[in-house]
Short mmCIF file of C-alpha atoms in Angstrom, two decimals:
data_model
loop_
_atom_site.label_atom_id
_atom_site.label_comp_id
_atom_site.label_asym_id
_atom_site.label_seq_id
_atom_site.Cartn_x
_atom_site.Cartn_y
_atom_site.Cartn_z
CA MET A 1 16.70 -44.50 68.90
CA ASP A 2 15.79 -47.12 66.33
CA THR A 3 17.65 -46.46 63.09
CA GLY A 4 16.53 -49.54 61.25
CA ALA A 5 19.48 -51.79 62.09
CA THR A 6 18.89 -55.49 62.54
CA GLY A 7 20.51 -57.54 65.25
CA ALA A 8 21.03 -61.14 66.26
CA THR A 9 17.79 -61.25 68.25
CA THR A 10 15.74 -63.90 66.48
CA ILE A 11 14.31 -66.40 68.95
CA SER A 12 15.31 -70.02 68.46
CA GLU A 13 12.69 -72.72 67.95
CA GLU A 14 13.85 -74.52 71.09
CA LEU A 15 13.53 -71.38 73.21
CA ALA A 16 10.08 -70.66 71.80
CA GLU A 17 8.93 -74.18 72.65
CA ARG A 18 10.24 -73.89 76.23
CA ALA A 19 8.52 -70.55 76.68
CA GLU A 20 5.20 -71.87 75.34
CA ALA A 21 5.35 -75.08 77.37
CA HIS A 22 5.76 -73.21 80.65
CA ASP A 23 3.76 -70.06 79.70
CA LEU A 24 6.85 -67.89 80.21
CA LEU A 25 7.95 -64.76 78.37
CA THR A 26 11.30 -64.22 76.70
CA LEU A 27 13.20 -60.97 76.98
CA GLY A 28 16.08 -59.20 75.30
CA VAL A 29 17.89 -55.90 75.77
CA GLU A 30 19.37 -53.33 73.40
CA GLU A 31 21.81 -50.71 74.72
CA GLU A 32 23.35 -47.70 73.02
CA TYR A 33 26.69 -46.22 74.15
CA LEU A 34 28.86 -43.18 73.51
CA LEU A 35 32.49 -43.30 72.42
CA VAL A 36 34.70 -40.77 74.19
CA ASP A 37 38.33 -39.72 74.01
CA ALA A 38 40.86 -41.80 75.94
CA VAL A 39 41.84 -38.81 78.10
CA GLU A 40 39.32 -36.00 77.70
CA PRO A 41 35.57 -36.40 78.36
CA ARG A 42 34.50 -35.33 74.85
CA ALA A 43 32.85 -37.67 72.36
CA VAL A 44 34.86 -38.80 69.33
CA GLU A 45 34.01 -40.12 65.87
CA ALA A 46 35.54 -43.55 66.27
CA VAL A 47 32.85 -46.13 65.57
CA GLU A 48 34.50 -47.60 62.46
CA GLN A 49 37.82 -47.96 64.26
CA VAL A 50 36.05 -49.70 67.14
CA PHE A 51 34.34 -52.11 64.74
CA ASP A 52 37.78 -53.13 63.49
CA PHE A 53 38.44 -54.66 66.94
CA VAL A 54 35.00 -56.10 67.75
CA PRO A 55 35.35 -59.90 68.09
CA PRO A 56 33.87 -61.50 64.95
CA GLU A 57 31.92 -64.05 67.01
CA LEU A 58 29.67 -61.23 68.24
CA GLY A 59 28.31 -60.88 64.70
CA ASP A 60 25.25 -58.65 64.39
CA ALA A 61 24.94 -58.29 68.17
CA VAL A 62 27.02 -55.09 67.76
CA GLN A 63 25.57 -52.46 65.44
CA HIS A 64 25.88 -48.89 64.22
CA GLU A 65 23.75 -46.11 65.65
CA LEU A 66 22.94 -42.73 64.11
CA THR A 67 26.22 -40.93 64.79
CA ARG A 68 29.88 -41.86 64.48
CA ALA A 69 30.31 -41.42 68.23
CA GLN A 70 27.80 -44.17 69.10
CA ILE A 71 27.59 -47.94 69.05
CA GLU A 72 24.77 -50.34 69.95
CA VAL A 73 24.54 -53.88 71.29
CA ALA A 74 21.58 -56.27 71.19
CA SER A 75 21.39 -59.34 73.40
CA PRO A 76 19.88 -62.56 72.09
CA PRO A 77 16.40 -63.25 73.52
CA GLN A 78 16.50 -65.33 76.71
CA LEU A 79 14.23 -67.07 79.17
CA ASP A 80 16.72 -67.22 82.03
CA LEU A 81 17.72 -63.92 83.62
CA PRO A 82 21.24 -65.12 84.61
CA VAL A 83 21.90 -65.99 80.94
CA LEU A 84 20.75 -62.53 79.89
CA ALA A 85 22.94 -60.94 82.57
CA LYS A 86 25.97 -62.93 81.38
CA ALA A 87 25.32 -61.87 77.78
CA LEU A 88 25.06 -58.17 78.68
CA HIS A 89 28.20 -58.26 80.82
CA GLU A 90 30.11 -59.99 78.04
CA LEU A 91 28.85 -57.60 75.36
CA ARG A 92 29.82 -54.56 77.41
CA SER A 93 33.23 -55.99 78.21
CA ALA A 94 33.94 -56.98 74.61
CA VAL A 95 32.89 -53.65 73.10
CA ALA A 96 34.71 -51.69 75.82
CA GLY A 97 37.81 -53.73 75.04
CA ALA A 98 37.45 -53.02 71.32
CA ALA A 99 37.06 -49.31 72.09
CA GLU A 100 40.26 -49.32 74.14
CA GLN A 101 42.14 -51.08 71.34
CA ALA A 102 40.92 -48.30 69.06
CA GLY A 103 42.23 -45.70 71.51
CA VAL A 104 38.89 -44.54 72.93
CA ARG A 105 36.48 -45.42 75.77
CA LEU A 106 32.95 -46.81 75.94
CA LEU A 107 30.50 -44.77 78.01
CA ALA A 108 26.98 -45.71 79.16
CA MET A 109 25.37 -42.26 79.46
CA GLY A 110 22.20 -40.95 77.91
CA ALA A 111 23.78 -37.82 76.37
CA GLY A 112 27.20 -36.30 75.82
CA PRO A 113 28.35 -34.87 79.17
CA ALA A 114 31.12 -32.65 77.78
CA ALA A 115 31.37 -30.01 75.08
CA GLY A 116 33.13 -30.98 71.88
CA PRO A 117 33.12 -30.59 68.11
CA ASN A 118 30.06 -31.54 66.08
CA VAL A 119 29.73 -35.26 65.42
CA ARG A 120 28.75 -36.47 61.97
CA ILE A 121 26.18 -39.15 61.24
CA VAL A 122 27.21 -42.61 60.03
CA ASP A 123 27.51 -42.72 56.24
CA LYS A 124 24.43 -44.81 55.43
CA PRO A 125 21.59 -43.86 53.06
CA ARG A 126 18.87 -44.17 55.70
CA TYR A 127 20.69 -41.92 58.16
CA HIS A 128 21.19 -39.31 55.46
CA ARG A 129 17.48 -39.44 54.64
CA MET A 130 16.70 -38.91 58.32
CA ARG A 131 19.00 -35.88 58.47
CA GLU A 132 17.56 -34.44 55.25
CA ARG A 133 13.95 -34.88 56.44
CA PHE A 134 14.28 -33.92 60.10
CA GLY A 135 17.40 -31.77 60.38
CA ASP A 136 19.57 -31.75 63.48
CA LEU A 137 17.09 -33.01 66.07
CA SER A 138 19.78 -34.80 68.13
CA PRO A 139 22.43 -32.18 68.84
CA GLY A 140 25.72 -33.33 70.30
CA PRO A 141 27.21 -36.79 69.87
CA GLY A 142 23.89 -38.60 69.97
CA LEU A 143 21.29 -39.88 72.42
CA CYS A 144 21.73 -43.30 74.04
CA GLY A 145 18.87 -45.39 75.39
CA THR A 146 17.89 -48.81 76.68
CA HIS A 147 15.21 -50.89 74.95
CA VAL A 148 13.70 -54.02 76.51
CA HIS A 149 11.86 -56.56 74.34
CA VAL A 150 9.33 -58.88 76.01
CA SER A 151 7.53 -61.56 74.03
CA VAL A 152 3.75 -61.43 73.53
CA PRO A 153 1.42 -64.11 72.11
CA ASP A 154 0.16 -62.05 69.15
CA ASP A 155 -0.22 -58.49 67.90
CA GLU A 156 -3.80 -58.05 69.11
CA THR A 157 -2.83 -59.01 72.65
CA GLY A 158 0.28 -56.86 72.33
CA VAL A 159 -1.83 -53.75 71.63
CA GLN A 160 -3.93 -54.41 74.73
CA ILE A 161 -0.75 -54.76 76.79
CA LEU A 162 0.44 -51.42 75.41
CA ASN A 163 -2.76 -49.86 76.75
CA HIS A 164 -2.18 -51.35 80.20
CA LEU A 165 1.50 -50.31 80.21
CA ARG A 166 0.83 -46.59 79.83
CA PRO A 167 0.50 -45.59 83.53
CA TRP A 168 3.60 -47.59 84.57
CA LEU A 169 6.16 -46.23 82.14
CA PRO A 170 6.91 -42.90 83.87
CA ILE A 171 8.40 -44.72 86.85
CA PHE A 172 10.47 -46.89 84.51
CA GLN A 173 11.75 -43.70 82.91
CA ALA A 174 12.61 -42.26 86.32
CA ALA A 175 14.60 -45.39 87.22
CA THR A 176 16.77 -45.08 84.09
CA ALA A 177 17.62 -41.38 84.41
CA ASN A 178 21.31 -41.06 83.49
CA SER A 179 21.96 -37.78 81.69
CA PRO A 180 22.01 -34.75 84.01
CA LEU A 181 25.04 -33.28 82.20
CA PHE A 182 25.17 -31.99 78.65
CA GLY A 183 27.86 -29.97 76.92
CA GLY A 184 29.83 -29.64 80.15
CA ARG A 185 27.05 -28.25 82.32
CA GLU A 186 24.43 -29.43 84.80
CA THR A 187 21.06 -29.20 83.04
CA GLY A 188 18.78 -29.36 86.08
CA TYR A 189 17.20 -32.55 84.72
CA ALA A 190 18.00 -36.11 85.74
CA SER A 191 17.45 -37.14 82.10
CA TRP A 192 18.31 -34.35 79.68
CA ARG A 193 18.28 -36.95 76.92
CA SER A 194 14.52 -37.26 77.43
CA LEU A 195 14.01 -33.57 76.71
CA MET A 196 16.19 -33.65 73.58
CA TRP A 197 14.60 -36.86 72.34
CA GLU A 198 11.14 -35.27 72.49
CA ARG A 199 12.11 -33.07 69.54
CA TRP A 200 11.39 -35.98 67.20
CA PRO A 201 7.78 -35.83 65.97
CA THR A 202 6.70 -39.33 67.02
CA VAL A 203 8.22 -39.40 70.53
CA GLY A 204 5.78 -39.64 73.43
CA PRO A 205 3.48 -41.91 75.41
CA THR A 206 1.77 -44.63 73.44
CA PRO A 207 -1.81 -43.57 72.61
CA TYR A 208 -4.72 -45.67 73.76
CA LEU A 209 -5.57 -48.04 70.89
CA ARG A 210 -8.72 -50.11 70.46
CA SER A 211 -7.17 -52.81 68.25
CA PHE A 212 -4.18 -53.89 66.20
CA ALA A 213 -6.01 -52.65 63.12
CA GLU A 214 -6.12 -49.17 64.64
CA TYR A 215 -2.42 -49.47 65.50
CA GLU A 216 -1.59 -50.34 61.86
CA THR A 217 -3.77 -47.55 60.52
CA LEU A 218 -2.15 -44.97 62.77
CA VAL A 219 1.35 -46.13 61.83
CA ALA A 220 0.45 -45.85 58.14
CA ASP A 221 -1.03 -42.39 58.68
CA LEU A 222 2.11 -41.21 60.46
CA GLU A 223 4.27 -42.45 57.61
CA SER A 224 2.01 -40.72 55.09
CA SER A 225 2.22 -37.48 57.08
CA GLY A 226 6.00 -37.42 56.75
CA ALA A 227 6.50 -37.53 60.53
CA MET A 228 8.52 -40.73 60.12
CA LEU A 229 10.28 -42.50 57.28
CA ASP A 230 9.06 -45.96 58.27
CA GLU A 231 7.85 -48.00 61.22
CA GLY A 232 11.36 -48.03 62.69
CA MET A 233 10.86 -44.35 63.51
CA LEU A 234 7.78 -44.97 65.64
CA TYR A 235 9.32 -43.64 68.85
CA TRP A 236 6.46 -44.20 71.27
CA TYR A 237 7.59 -45.10 74.78
CA ALA A 238 6.27 -48.61 74.16
CA ARG A 239 5.42 -50.17 70.82
CA LEU A 240 5.13 -53.47 69.01
CA SER A 241 8.42 -54.44 67.43
CA ALA A 242 8.36 -54.26 63.65
CA ARG A 243 10.61 -57.35 63.43
CA TYR A 244 9.93 -59.60 66.42
CA PRO A 245 6.82 -60.84 68.32
CA THR A 246 7.52 -58.53 71.23
CA VAL A 247 6.42 -55.45 73.09
CA GLU A 248 9.34 -53.02 73.18
CA ILE A 249 9.70 -50.69 76.18
CA ARG A 250 12.00 -47.92 75.01
CA MET A 251 11.73 -44.63 76.91
CA GLY A 252 14.79 -45.01 79.16
CA ASP A 253 18.35 -43.70 79.15
CA VAL A 254 21.11 -46.26 78.83
CA MET A 255 21.96 -47.29 82.40
CA PRO A 256 25.42 -47.13 84.02
CA THR A 257 25.94 -50.85 84.62
CA ALA A 258 24.83 -54.14 83.12
CA ASP A 259 23.21 -55.01 86.46
CA ASP A 260 21.04 -51.90 86.22
CA ALA A 261 19.88 -53.04 82.79
CA VAL A 262 19.19 -56.55 84.08
CA LEU A 263 16.94 -55.15 86.82
CA LEU A 264 15.04 -53.08 84.28
CA ALA A 265 14.60 -56.15 82.05
CA ALA A 266 13.38 -58.33 84.92
CA LEU A 267 10.82 -55.73 85.99
CA ALA A 268 9.70 -55.18 82.41
CA ARG A 269 9.09 -58.87 81.81
CA ALA A 270 7.26 -59.28 85.12
CA LEU A 271 5.10 -56.24 84.36
CA VAL A 272 4.19 -57.46 80.87
CA ALA A 273 3.38 -60.92 82.29
CA THR A 274 1.21 -59.34 85.01
CA LEU A 275 -0.63 -57.21 82.45
CA LEU A 276 -1.04 -60.20 80.14
CA ASN A 277 -2.96 -61.91 82.93
CA GLU A 278 -5.20 -58.84 83.22
CA VAL A 279 -5.82 -58.80 79.47
CA ARG A 280 -6.74 -62.50 79.56
CA GLU A 281 -9.13 -61.81 82.43
CA GLY A 282 -10.82 -59.05 80.44
CA LYS A 283 -9.82 -56.21 82.77
CA PRO A 284 -9.96 -52.82 81.05
CA ALA A 285 -6.84 -50.68 80.84
CA PRO A 286 -6.76 -47.68 83.21
CA ASP A 287 -8.21 -44.52 81.72
CA VAL A 288 -5.19 -42.22 82.06
CA PRO A 289 -5.49 -38.82 80.36
CA HIS A 290 -2.70 -38.14 77.87
CA PRO A 291 -1.78 -34.75 79.42
CA LEU A 292 -1.33 -36.39 82.83
CA LEU A 293 0.95 -39.01 81.28
CA MET A 294 2.98 -36.24 79.66
CA ALA A 295 3.28 -34.53 83.05
CA ALA A 296 4.42 -37.75 84.70
CA HIS A 297 7.07 -38.36 82.03
CA TRP A 298 8.27 -34.77 82.37
CA ARG A 299 8.52 -35.29 86.13
CA ALA A 300 10.47 -38.51 85.58
CA ALA A 301 12.95 -36.69 83.34
CA HIS A 302 13.30 -33.85 85.83
CA ASP A 303 13.43 -35.72 89.15
CA GLY A 304 14.53 -39.26 88.34
CA LEU A 305 13.89 -41.52 91.33
CA GLU A 306 15.25 -38.99 93.78
CA GLY A 307 12.21 -36.70 93.69
CA LEU A 308 8.49 -37.03 93.00
CA ASN A 309 6.29 -38.59 90.37
CA ILE A 310 2.55 -38.92 89.87
CA ASP A 311 0.57 -41.78 91.35
CA MET A 312 -1.76 -42.60 88.47
CA ALA A 313 -4.35 -44.12 90.79
CA THR A 314 -4.75 -41.00 92.94
CA ARG A 315 -3.34 -38.44 90.45
CA GLU A 316 -1.27 -36.96 93.25
CA PRO A 317 2.52 -36.46 93.51
CA ARG A 318 4.28 -39.08 95.62
CA PRO A 319 7.94 -39.92 96.26
CA ALA A 320 9.19 -41.70 93.16
CA TRP A 321 10.94 -44.39 95.18
CA ARG A 322 7.65 -45.27 96.84
CA LEU A 323 6.07 -45.72 93.40
CA MET A 324 9.05 -47.83 92.34
CA ARG A 325 8.50 -50.06 95.35
CA GLN A 326 4.80 -50.23 94.50
CA LEU A 327 5.72 -51.43 91.00
CA PHE A 328 8.08 -54.06 92.45
CA ASP A 329 5.38 -55.39 94.77
CA TYR A 330 2.78 -55.39 92.00
CA VAL A 331 4.90 -57.58 89.71
CA GLY A 332 6.36 -59.71 92.52
CA PRO A 333 4.31 -62.84 91.73
CA GLU A 334 5.52 -62.84 88.11
CA LEU A 335 9.11 -62.15 89.19
CA GLU A 336 8.84 -65.27 91.32
CA ARG A 337 7.14 -67.36 88.63
CA HIS A 338 9.87 -66.51 86.13
CA GLY A 339 12.59 -67.29 88.68
CA ASP A 340 13.77 -63.68 88.91
CA LEU A 341 12.62 -62.58 92.37
CA GLU A 342 15.87 -63.18 94.27
CA THR A 343 18.05 -61.49 91.65
CA ALA A 344 15.65 -58.58 91.23
CA THR A 345 15.46 -58.08 95.00
CA VAL A 346 19.26 -57.84 95.26
CA LEU A 347 19.53 -55.50 92.28
CA MET A 348 16.66 -53.35 93.53
CA GLY A 349 18.51 -52.97 96.83
CA ARG A 350 21.64 -51.85 95.00
CA LEU A 351 19.72 -49.30 92.97
CA ARG A 352 18.16 -47.97 96.17
CA ALA A 353 21.55 -47.72 97.83
CA HIS A 354 23.46 -46.16 94.94
CA GLY A 355 20.73 -44.19 93.19
CA THR A 356 20.13 -43.70 89.49
CA GLY A 357 22.92 -42.88 87.10
CA ALA A 358 21.96 -39.21 87.41
CA ALA A 359 22.27 -39.38 91.19
CA ARG A 360 25.68 -41.07 90.93
CA GLN A 361 26.96 -38.43 88.51
CA ARG A 362 25.76 -35.62 90.74
CA ALA A 363 27.32 -37.24 93.80
CA ILE A 364 30.73 -37.12 92.11
CA LEU A 365 30.29 -33.43 91.33
CA ALA A 366 29.03 -32.70 94.85
CA GLN A 367 32.25 -34.17 96.23
CA GLY A 368 34.32 -31.72 94.20
CA GLY A 369 34.75 -33.85 91.10
CA THR A 370 34.74 -32.61 87.53
CA VAL A 371 33.00 -33.74 84.36
CA SER A 372 36.23 -35.60 83.55
CA ASP A 373 35.97 -37.42 86.89
CA VAL A 374 32.39 -38.40 86.09
CA VAL A 375 33.36 -39.77 82.69
CA ASP A 376 36.38 -41.62 84.10
CA ARG A 377 34.28 -43.38 86.68
CA PHE A 378 31.36 -44.14 84.37
CA ALA A 379 33.65 -45.58 81.71
CA ARG A 380 34.85 -48.05 84.33
CA LEU A 381 31.27 -48.76 85.45
CA THR A 382 30.27 -49.33 81.83
CA ARG A 383 32.93 -51.97 81.37
CA GLY A 384 32.27 -53.51 84.79
CA ASP A 385 35.73 -52.90 86.22
CA ILE A 386 34.42 -51.49 89.51
CA PRO A 387 31.31 -52.01 91.64
CA ALA A 388 28.50 -49.48 91.43
CA THR A 389 29.30 -47.90 94.78
#
């Protein structure tokens, strides 16, 4: 969820010049986490105590989220995937360490897995306005997602890329599924966060837009309608950033490990670069009916990668992993051109072997584990103390 916070994600002049000289795209990642009790799996209102221990050199890279049981990090924009990976690992480790000093744990899950007392919102005017206008649309300790920013040349091109992105985002959503538990129970969905998030009035697939002018008009109309306070509450699954020259892909759960997030970022950049080529060549965006997109996103939330999703070319259900592999092959040339192919291939293999976060949680329960066991293991995965297996 975007709550209007600003992070240390402004691109440097040197990086912009490198990107332009080599026709490469920058990328950055934002991740939202839960704070849970040191012993029990329930969420706790501890964000201010955690901030007391956040290293000052991280600056605005660590931010508040809507509730007092959440915290967010934002990586600086990068060209080199290994540099991004290092930044994400270090951010997770630093914030997890601050949480432990505050007597709690950091948890990369899309929704609160255990029952607990109501969690209050952070005491900021904008958050109070959101609660007054929209009520309690995010029950529990809060919803935690992953957002990937990929640079685009200009807003007009960015809108055309949004049109081309629409049929690919359901499989991205399936790959991030990491919230099968909520309030201490199995929900039957790989991403229960997705279902709860859809309560907000502007959540959903990005509409097909003819131009940036139409984009701006629609944003203004939505604000006038009262469906959002400002452009920060435009919760489409992909949008133009209100602050940076980027396309922001933002429909996914926060992922269990930094490596999972790095894979998502690499694929997102390669996809945007591939679609940018199509826009430059004048290829029209696929004509995908909105109801079919909604069905595909529902299927992604329900099945994750372990079930089916909809092949937008044939409009038929296919194994989601096969569609994920199709995506990987489609963007392969841009993965290679950006220097990411080897890393992405390794990380893709790990995701295939270990499954999504939802699959990993369910595997622990299937082996006789409890919700507490799930949280214990995922807190260690979040920090990076143990491998994903």
